[in-house]
XYZ file of C-alpha atoms in Angstrom:
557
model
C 14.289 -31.466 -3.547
C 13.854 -34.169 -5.995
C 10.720 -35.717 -5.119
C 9.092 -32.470 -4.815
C 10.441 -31.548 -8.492
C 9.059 -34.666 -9.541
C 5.642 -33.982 -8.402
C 5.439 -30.668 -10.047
C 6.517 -32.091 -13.098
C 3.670 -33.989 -12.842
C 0.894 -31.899 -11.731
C 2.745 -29.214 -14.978
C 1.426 -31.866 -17.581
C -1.603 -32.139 -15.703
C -2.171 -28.365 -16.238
C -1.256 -28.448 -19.543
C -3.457 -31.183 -20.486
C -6.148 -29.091 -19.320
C -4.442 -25.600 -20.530
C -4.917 -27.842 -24.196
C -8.624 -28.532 -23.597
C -9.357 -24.700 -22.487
C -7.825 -22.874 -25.508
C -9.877 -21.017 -28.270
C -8.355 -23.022 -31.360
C -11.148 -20.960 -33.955
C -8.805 -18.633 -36.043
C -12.319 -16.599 -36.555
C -12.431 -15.745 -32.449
C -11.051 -12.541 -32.004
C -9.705 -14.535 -28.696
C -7.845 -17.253 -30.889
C -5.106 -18.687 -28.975
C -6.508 -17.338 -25.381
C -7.360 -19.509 -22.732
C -11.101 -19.808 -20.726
C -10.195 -18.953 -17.163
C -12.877 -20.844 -14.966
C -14.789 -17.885 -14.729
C -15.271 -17.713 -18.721
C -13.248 -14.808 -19.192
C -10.073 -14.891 -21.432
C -7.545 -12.460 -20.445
C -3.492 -12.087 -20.820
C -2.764 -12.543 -17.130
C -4.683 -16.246 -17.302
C -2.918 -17.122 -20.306
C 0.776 -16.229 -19.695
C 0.303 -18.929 -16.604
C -0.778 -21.310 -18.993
C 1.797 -20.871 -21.892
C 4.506 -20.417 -19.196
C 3.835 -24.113 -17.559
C 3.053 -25.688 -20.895
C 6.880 -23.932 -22.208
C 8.548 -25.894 -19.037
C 6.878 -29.072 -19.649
C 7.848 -28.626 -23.639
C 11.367 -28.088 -22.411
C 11.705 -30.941 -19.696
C 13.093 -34.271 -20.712
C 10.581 -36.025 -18.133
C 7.589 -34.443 -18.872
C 5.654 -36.484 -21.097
C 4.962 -32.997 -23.525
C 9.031 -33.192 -23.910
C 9.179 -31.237 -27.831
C 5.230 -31.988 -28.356
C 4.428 -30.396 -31.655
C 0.843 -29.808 -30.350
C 2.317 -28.124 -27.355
C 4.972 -25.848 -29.194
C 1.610 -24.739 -31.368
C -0.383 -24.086 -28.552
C 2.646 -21.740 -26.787
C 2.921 -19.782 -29.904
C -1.034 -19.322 -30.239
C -1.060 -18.500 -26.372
C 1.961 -15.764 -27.336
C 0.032 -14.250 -30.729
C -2.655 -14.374 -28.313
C -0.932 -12.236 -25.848
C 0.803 -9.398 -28.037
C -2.351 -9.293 -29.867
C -4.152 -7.941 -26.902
C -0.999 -5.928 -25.236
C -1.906 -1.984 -25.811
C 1.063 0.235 -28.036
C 1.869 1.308 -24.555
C 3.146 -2.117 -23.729
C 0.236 -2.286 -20.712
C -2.378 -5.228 -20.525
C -5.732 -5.122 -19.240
C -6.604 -7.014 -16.398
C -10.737 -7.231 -17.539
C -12.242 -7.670 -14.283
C -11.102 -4.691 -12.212
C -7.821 -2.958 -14.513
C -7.205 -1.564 -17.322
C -3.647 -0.714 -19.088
C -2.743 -1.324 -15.554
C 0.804 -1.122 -14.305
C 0.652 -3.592 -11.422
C -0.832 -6.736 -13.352
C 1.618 -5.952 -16.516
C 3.975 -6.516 -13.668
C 2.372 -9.513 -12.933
C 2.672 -10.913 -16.027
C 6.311 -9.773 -16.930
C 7.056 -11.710 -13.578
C 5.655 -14.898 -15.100
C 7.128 -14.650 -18.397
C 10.928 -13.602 -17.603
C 11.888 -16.894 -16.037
C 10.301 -18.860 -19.673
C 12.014 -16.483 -21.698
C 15.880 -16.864 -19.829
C 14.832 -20.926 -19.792
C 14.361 -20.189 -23.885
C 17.897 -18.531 -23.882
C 19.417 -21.102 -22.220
C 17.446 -23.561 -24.519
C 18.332 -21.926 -27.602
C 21.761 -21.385 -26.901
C 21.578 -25.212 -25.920
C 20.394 -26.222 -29.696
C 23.125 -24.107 -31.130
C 26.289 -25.179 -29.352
C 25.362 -28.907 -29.883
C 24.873 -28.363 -33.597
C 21.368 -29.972 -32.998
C 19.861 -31.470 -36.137
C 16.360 -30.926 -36.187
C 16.237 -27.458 -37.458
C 12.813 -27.069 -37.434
C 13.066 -27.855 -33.556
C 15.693 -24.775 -33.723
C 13.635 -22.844 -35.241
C 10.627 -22.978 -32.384
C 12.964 -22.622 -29.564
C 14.218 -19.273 -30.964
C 10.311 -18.192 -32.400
C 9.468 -18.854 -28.715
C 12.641 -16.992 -27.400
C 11.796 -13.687 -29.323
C 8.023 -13.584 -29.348
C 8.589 -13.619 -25.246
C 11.286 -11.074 -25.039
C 9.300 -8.951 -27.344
C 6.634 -9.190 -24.890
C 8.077 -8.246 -22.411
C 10.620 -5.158 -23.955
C 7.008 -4.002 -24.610
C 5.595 -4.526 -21.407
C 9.003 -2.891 -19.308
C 8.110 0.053 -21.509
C 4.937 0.442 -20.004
C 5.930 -0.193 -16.512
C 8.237 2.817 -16.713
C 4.550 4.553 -17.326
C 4.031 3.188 -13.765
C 0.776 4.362 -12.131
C -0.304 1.580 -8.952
C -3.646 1.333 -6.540
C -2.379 -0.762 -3.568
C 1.213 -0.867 -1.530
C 2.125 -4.203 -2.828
C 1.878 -2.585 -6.441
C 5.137 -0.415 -5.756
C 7.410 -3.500 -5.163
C 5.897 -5.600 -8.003
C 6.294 -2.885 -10.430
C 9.979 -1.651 -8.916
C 11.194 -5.440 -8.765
C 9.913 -6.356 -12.526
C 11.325 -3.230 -13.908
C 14.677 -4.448 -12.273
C 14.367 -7.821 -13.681
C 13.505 -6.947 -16.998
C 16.055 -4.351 -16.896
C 18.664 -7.293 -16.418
C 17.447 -9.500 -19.337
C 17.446 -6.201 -21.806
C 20.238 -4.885 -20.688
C 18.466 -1.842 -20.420
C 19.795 0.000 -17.033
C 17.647 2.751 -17.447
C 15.011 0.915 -16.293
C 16.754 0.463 -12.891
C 16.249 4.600 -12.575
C 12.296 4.169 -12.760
C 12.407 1.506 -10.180
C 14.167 3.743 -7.815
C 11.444 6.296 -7.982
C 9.292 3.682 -6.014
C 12.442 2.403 -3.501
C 12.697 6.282 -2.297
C 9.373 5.687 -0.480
C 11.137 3.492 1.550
C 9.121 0.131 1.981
C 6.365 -0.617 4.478
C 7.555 -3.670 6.524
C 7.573 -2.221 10.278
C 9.619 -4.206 13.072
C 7.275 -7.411 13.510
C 8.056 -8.106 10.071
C 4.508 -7.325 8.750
C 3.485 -5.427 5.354
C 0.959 -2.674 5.364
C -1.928 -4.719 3.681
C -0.970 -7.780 6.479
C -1.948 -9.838 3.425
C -0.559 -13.659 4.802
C -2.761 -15.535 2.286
C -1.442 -13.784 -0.696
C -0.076 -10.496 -0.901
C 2.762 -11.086 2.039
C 4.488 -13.472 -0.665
C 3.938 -11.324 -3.464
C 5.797 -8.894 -1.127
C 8.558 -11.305 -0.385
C 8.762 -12.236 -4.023
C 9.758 -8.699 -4.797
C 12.130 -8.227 -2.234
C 14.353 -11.119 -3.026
C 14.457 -9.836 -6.632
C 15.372 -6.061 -5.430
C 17.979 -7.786 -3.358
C 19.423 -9.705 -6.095
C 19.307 -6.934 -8.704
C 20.114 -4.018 -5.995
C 22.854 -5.853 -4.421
C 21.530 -4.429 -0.813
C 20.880 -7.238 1.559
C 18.272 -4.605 3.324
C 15.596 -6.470 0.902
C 16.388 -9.850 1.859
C 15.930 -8.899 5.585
C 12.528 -7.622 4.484
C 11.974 -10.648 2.716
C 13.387 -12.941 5.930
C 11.701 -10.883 8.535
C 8.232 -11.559 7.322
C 8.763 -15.354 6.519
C 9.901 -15.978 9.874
C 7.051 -14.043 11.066
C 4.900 -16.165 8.940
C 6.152 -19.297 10.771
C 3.946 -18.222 13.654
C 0.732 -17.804 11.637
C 0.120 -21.669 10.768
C -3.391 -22.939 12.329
C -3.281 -26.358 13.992
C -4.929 -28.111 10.368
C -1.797 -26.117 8.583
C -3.745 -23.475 7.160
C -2.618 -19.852 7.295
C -4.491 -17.373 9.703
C -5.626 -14.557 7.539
C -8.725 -12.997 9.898
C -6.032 -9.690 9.933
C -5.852 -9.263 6.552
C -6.718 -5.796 5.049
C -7.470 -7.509 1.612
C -9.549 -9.947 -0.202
C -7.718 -13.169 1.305
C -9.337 -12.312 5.123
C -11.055 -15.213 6.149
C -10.345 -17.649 3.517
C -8.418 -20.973 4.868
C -5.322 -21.044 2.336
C -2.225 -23.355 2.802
C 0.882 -22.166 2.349
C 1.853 -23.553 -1.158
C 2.333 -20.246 -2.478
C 5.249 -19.610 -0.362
C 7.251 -22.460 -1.415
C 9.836 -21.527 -3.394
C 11.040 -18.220 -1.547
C 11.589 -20.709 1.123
C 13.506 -22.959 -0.571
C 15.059 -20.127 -2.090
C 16.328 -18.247 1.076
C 16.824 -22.080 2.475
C 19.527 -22.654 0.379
C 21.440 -19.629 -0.024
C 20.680 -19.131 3.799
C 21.552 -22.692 4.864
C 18.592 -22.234 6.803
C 17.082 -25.854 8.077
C 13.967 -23.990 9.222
C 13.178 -22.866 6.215
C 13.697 -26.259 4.066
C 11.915 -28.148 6.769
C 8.832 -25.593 6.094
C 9.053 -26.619 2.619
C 8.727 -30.540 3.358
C 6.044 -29.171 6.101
C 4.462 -27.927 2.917
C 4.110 -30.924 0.523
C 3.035 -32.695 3.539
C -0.160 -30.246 3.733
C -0.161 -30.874 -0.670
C -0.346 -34.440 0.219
C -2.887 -34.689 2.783
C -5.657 -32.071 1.248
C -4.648 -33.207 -2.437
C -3.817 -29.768 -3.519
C -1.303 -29.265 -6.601
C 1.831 -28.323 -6.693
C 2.895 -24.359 -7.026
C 3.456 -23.341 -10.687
C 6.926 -23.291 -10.395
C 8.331 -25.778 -13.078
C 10.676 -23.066 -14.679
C 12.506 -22.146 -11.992
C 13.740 -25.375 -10.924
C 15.161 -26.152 -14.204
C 16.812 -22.726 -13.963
C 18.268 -23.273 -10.662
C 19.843 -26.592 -10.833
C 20.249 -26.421 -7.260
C 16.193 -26.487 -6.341
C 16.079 -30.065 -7.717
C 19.633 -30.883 -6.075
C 19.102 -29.903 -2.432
C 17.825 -32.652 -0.071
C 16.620 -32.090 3.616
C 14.590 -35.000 4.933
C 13.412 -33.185 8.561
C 10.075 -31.729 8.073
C 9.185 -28.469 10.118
C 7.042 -28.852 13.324
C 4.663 -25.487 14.098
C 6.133 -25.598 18.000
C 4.251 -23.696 20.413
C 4.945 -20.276 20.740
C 4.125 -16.913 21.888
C 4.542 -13.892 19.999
C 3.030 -10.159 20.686
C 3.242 -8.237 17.370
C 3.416 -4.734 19.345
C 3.174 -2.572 16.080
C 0.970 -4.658 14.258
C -1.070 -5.294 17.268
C -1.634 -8.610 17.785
C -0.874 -11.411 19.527
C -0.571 -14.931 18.228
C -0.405 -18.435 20.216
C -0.061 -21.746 19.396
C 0.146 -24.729 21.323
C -0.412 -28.367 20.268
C -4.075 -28.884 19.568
C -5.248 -25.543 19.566
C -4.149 -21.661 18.702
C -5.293 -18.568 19.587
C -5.191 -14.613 18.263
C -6.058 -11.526 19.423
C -6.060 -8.540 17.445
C -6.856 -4.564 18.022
C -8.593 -2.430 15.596
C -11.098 -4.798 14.408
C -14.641 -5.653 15.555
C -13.679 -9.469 15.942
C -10.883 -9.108 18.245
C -10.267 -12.726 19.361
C -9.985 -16.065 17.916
C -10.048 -19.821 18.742
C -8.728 -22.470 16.715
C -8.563 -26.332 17.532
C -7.634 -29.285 14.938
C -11.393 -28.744 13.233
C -13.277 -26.256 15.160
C -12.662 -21.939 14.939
C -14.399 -19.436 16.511
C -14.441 -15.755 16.797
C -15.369 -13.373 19.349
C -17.201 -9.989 19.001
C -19.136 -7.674 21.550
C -22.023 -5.922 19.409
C -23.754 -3.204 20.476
C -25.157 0.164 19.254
C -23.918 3.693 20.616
C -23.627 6.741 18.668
C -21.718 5.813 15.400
C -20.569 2.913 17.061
C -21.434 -0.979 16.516
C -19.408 -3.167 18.001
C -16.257 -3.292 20.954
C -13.109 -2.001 18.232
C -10.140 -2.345 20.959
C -8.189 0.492 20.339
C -4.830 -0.812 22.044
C -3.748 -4.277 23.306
C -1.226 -4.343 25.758
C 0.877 -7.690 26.865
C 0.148 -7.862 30.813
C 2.479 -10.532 31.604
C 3.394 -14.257 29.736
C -0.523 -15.219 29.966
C -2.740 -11.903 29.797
C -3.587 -9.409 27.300
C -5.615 -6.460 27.971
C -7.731 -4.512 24.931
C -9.432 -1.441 25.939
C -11.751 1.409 23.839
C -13.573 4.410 24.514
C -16.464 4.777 22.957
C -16.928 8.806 22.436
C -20.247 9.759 22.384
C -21.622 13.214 20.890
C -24.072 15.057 19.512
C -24.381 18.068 16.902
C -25.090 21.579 17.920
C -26.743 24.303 15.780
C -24.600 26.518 13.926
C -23.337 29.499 15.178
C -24.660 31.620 12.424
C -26.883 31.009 9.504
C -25.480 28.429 6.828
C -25.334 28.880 3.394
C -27.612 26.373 2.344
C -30.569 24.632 4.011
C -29.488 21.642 2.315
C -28.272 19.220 4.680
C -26.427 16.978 2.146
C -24.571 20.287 1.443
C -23.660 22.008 4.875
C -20.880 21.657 6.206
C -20.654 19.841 9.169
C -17.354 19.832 10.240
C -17.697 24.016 11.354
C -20.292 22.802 14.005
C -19.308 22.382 17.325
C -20.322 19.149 19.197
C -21.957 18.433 22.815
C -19.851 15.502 23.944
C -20.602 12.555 26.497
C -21.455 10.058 27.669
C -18.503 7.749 26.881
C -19.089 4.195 27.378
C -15.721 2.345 28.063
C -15.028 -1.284 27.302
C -11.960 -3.228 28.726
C -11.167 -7.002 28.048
C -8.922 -9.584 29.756
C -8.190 -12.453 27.765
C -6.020 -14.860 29.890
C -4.905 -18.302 28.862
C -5.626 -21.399 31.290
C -5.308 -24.919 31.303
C -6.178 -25.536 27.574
C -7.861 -22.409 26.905
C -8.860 -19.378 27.237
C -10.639 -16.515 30.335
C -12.493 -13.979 28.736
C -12.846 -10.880 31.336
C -15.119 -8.295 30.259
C -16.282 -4.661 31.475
C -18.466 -2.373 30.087
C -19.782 0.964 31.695
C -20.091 4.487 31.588
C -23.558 4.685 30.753
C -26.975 2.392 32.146
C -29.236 -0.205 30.321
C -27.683 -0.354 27.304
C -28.271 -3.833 25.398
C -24.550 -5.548 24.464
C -23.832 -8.419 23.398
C -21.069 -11.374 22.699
C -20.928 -12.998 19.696
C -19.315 -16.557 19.513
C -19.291 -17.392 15.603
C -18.231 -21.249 15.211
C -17.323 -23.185 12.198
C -16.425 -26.960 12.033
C -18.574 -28.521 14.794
C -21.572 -30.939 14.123
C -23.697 -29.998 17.195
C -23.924 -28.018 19.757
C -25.798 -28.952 23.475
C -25.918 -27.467 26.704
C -27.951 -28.829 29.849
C -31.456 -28.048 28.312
C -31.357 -28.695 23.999
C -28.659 -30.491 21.222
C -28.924 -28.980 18.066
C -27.020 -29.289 14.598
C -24.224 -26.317 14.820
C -26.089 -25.880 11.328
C -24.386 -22.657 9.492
C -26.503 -19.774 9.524
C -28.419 -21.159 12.903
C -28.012 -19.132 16.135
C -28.681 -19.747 19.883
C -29.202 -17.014 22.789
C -27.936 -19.440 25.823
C -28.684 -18.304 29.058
C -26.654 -19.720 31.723
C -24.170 -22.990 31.631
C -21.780 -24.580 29.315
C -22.063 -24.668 25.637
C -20.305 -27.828 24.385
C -19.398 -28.021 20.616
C -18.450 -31.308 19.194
C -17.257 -33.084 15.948
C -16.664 -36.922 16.052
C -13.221 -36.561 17.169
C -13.141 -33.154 19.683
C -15.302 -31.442 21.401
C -14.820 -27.807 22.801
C -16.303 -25.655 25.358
C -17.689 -22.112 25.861
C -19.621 -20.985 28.853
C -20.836 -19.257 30.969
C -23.806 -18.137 29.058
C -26.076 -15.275 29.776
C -29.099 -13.610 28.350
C -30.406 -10.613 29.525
C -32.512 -9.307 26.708
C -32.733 -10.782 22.877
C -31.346 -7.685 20.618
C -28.989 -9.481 18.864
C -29.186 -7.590 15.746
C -28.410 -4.393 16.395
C -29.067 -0.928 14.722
C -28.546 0.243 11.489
C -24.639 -0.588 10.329
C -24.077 -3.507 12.471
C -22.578 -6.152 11.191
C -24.576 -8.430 9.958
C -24.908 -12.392 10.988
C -22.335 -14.569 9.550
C -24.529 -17.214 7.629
C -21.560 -19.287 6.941
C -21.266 -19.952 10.840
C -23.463 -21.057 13.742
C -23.775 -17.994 16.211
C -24.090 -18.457 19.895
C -24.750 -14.652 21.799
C -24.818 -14.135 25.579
C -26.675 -10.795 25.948
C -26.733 -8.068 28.827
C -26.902 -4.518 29.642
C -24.502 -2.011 30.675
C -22.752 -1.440 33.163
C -21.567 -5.381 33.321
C -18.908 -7.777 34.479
C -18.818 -10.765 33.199
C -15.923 -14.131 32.502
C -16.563 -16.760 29.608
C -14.104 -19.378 29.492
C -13.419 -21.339 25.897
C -11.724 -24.539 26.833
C -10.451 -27.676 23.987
C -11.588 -30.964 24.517
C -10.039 -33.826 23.976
């Protein structure tokens, strides 16, 4: 992919240009040769990245930093920089959230291992050819062992281990393996293993436990094409494959990835796939997989049209001759497609202008995506410990209808059988009480695709006149009008429509939700509910139970 390797060659001296701006040059700062993250901190994690890119562009013959003296003095800063802060037990700190932490001293050694083999390579280079400038020598192999110091120290610590989330286990099990291939050190292999016996949590649809897709999903990936290569068991690369193709049906119409499922910190956030570039040229090439290379053309298309840099991933193309080598011109097309994640539970559909999810075991259980308009769908309401409609299953009617369903239990405490210990409340224990049970209220919802969009069936009962509600959050539209007002769709604003058509519009599209209702105006709820979304507009149909009601969402033109 030449003309991709080109461009992150270019966008590398653009980060190093800044990485030279950003570090702490005093030889007084305790943080001398550290690096300002854009947050003001100055941590190891930040400035590995930064040495790492500004060794590949030191090393590359068309990066305009080619042997830069400034740049070679900056690396070695960033490295004194580095050990200075690494603990005796080879650990680093990540200062916001981690300390002599495992996972992000996995992080790091991740980052550094592919600098220090392109400094082998490098150094060996310089010797064979009998190059001249010694002192030029003499940095390549100062660079060479200052990194593989680094990171003998840092393997040490990883066989310490210790992790808080799944996606810890592989990054720590797949660096150990790595680094236990550069040392030579196969005993590091055995403390891996003690993670692999867990057996890793990628179920049938191809999903990880954290169903991180903006971040943690490639992180995942990441480590299971290392365990493959290091293990020699191709079970990792179907891991690894499973999930990317799954992947391929999570792109929004505008490119973005849908992340509303996440468990972690990416939910919600629109993030393009850059990320995931080079596992899919990767697998692309050793797979002979056009799907895959197309997805990475698909890719620097969505770089090019949101201006977005380039991954960080310099290094490995000049390891890997064959990155920079491979040409596919056909770029990948999202094609519609229809696929029910039955263990996951979800569903996700895409068609040409617009896509659409629905998801159990969460409070917004559907969305609606055109080219520049999303919404989300929740029914509020307050029973017992309850808030909101949480579909406990979703079932896959036939090709066009999905079915969610809950039962909302309700109960009530009875007095103790015999005297507690304590009239304390905050110290009884609660769970010897028996309970009273009932009523149940018992939600059910339909959600049926028509001619460009979406039939929203819903039924609620079990109990009378309590106050529901549906909440349509929107993002991306300028206004909003039905037959009686237009308003700015103005984040943070909210409308209670009570009968007709809600149409949503941008200069381009326009969609449509409707029919509206309003029975009563609770829309906030009790204590616990979910609060407004002030980053949206809100639209809410309101009524009380028992109800029956259909909204349609339809995409404009």
């Amino acid at each position: 992919m030449r003309q991709h390797y080109e461009r992150i060659i270019r966008d590398t001296d653009k980060r190093v240009a800044k990485s030279l701006k950003i570090q702490i040059k005093d030889r007084t700062n305790k943080n001398f040769g550290g690096f300002v993250n854009p947050k003001g901190l100055i941590e190891a994690k930040f400035a590995a990245y930064r040495v790492v890119s500004m060794i590949a562009a030191f090393c590359n013959k068309e990066s305009k930093y080619y042997h830069d003296e400034t740049v070679s003095e900056s690396v070695l800063n960033g490295l004194e920089y580095i050990k200075r802060v690494q603990h005796e037990s080879g650990l680093f700190d990540y200062i916001d959230c981690n300390f002599e932490s495992a996972p992000d001293t996995a992080f790091i050694v991740k980052k550094l291992l592919p600098a220090a083999r392109l400094m082998h390579d490098v150094t060996l280079k310089a010797d064979m050819t009998q190059q001249d400038d010694t002192d030029l020598k003499d940095v390549f192999g100062i660079i060479y062992y200052e990194l593989s110091d680094i990171i003998k120290e840092a393997a040490n610590g990883l066989k310490l281990g210790g992790f808080h989330t799944p996606n810890h286990r592989w990054a720590i099990a797949s660096n150990l393996m790595d680094a236990g291939d550069f040392l030579g050190d196969k005993s590091l292999y055995d403390h891996a293993q003690k993670y692999l016996n867990e057996g890793i949590d990628c179920n049938e649809d191809g999903e990880f436990a954290e169903r991180s897709t903006g971040n943690y999903n490639r992180i995942n990936n990441d480590a299971m094409i290392t365990l493959a290569t290091f293990t020699g068991d191709d079970k990792y690369f179907e891991y690894a494959r499973k999930n990317m193709d799954m992947m391929l049906t999570y792109i929004e119409p505008d490119g973005s990835i849908f992340t509303m499922n996440s468990t972690r910190q990416d939910k919600g956030n629109r993030i393009y796939p850059k990320d995931y570039y080079l596992q899919y040229l990767r697998m692309g090439i050793w797979e002979n997989n056009s799907k895959y290379l197309g997805y990475c053309n698909f890719i620097f298309d969505l770089i090019d049209k949101y201006n977005l840099s380039t991954p960080d991933i310099l290094v490995s193309f000049m390891l890997d001759p064959d990155l920079i080598e491979c040409e596919y011109s056909e770029v990948f097309e999202p094609k519609e497609y229809k696929a029910f994640y039955k263990e996951s539970k979800i569903a996700r559909v895409r068609h040409d202008e617009f896509s659409f999810t629905i998801m159990a075991g969460v409070s917004n259980f559907l969305y609606f995506s055109g080219q520049n308009m999303d919404f989300n769908f929740k029914i509020g309401g307050s029973f017992c410990e309850h808030r909101a409609f949480v579909p406990e299953t979703i079932e896959k009617i036939d090709e066009n209808t999905y079915y969610l369903k809950q039962v909302m239990k309700g109960w009530y405490y009875l007095p103790f059988e015999e005297p507690p210990q304590t009239s304390d409340w905050w110290k009884m224990d609660h769970s010897l009480r028996e309970k009273k049970y009932g009523p149940d209220i018992t939600i059910e919802v339909y959600v049926r695709e028509i001619w460009r969009g979406l039939e929203i069936e819903m039924k609620a009962y079990g109990v009378e006149n309590a106050p529901f509600r549906l909440e349509i959050s929107e993002s991306g539209a300028n206004t909003v009008k039905n037959d009686n007002a237009k308003i700015p769709a103005t984040a943070g604003n909210i409308m209670i429509s009570g009968g007709g058509y809600s149409v949503f519009e941008t200069d381009e599209s326009y969609i449509t939700v409707g029919t509206g209702f309003a029975g009563h105006e609770y829309i906030n709820g009790k204590f616990g509910s979910e609060a407004v979304n002030h980053e949206r507009f809100t639209l809410y149909y309101t009524d009380f139970i028992p109800f029956e009601r259909k909204v349609t969402i339809v995409n404009g033109d």
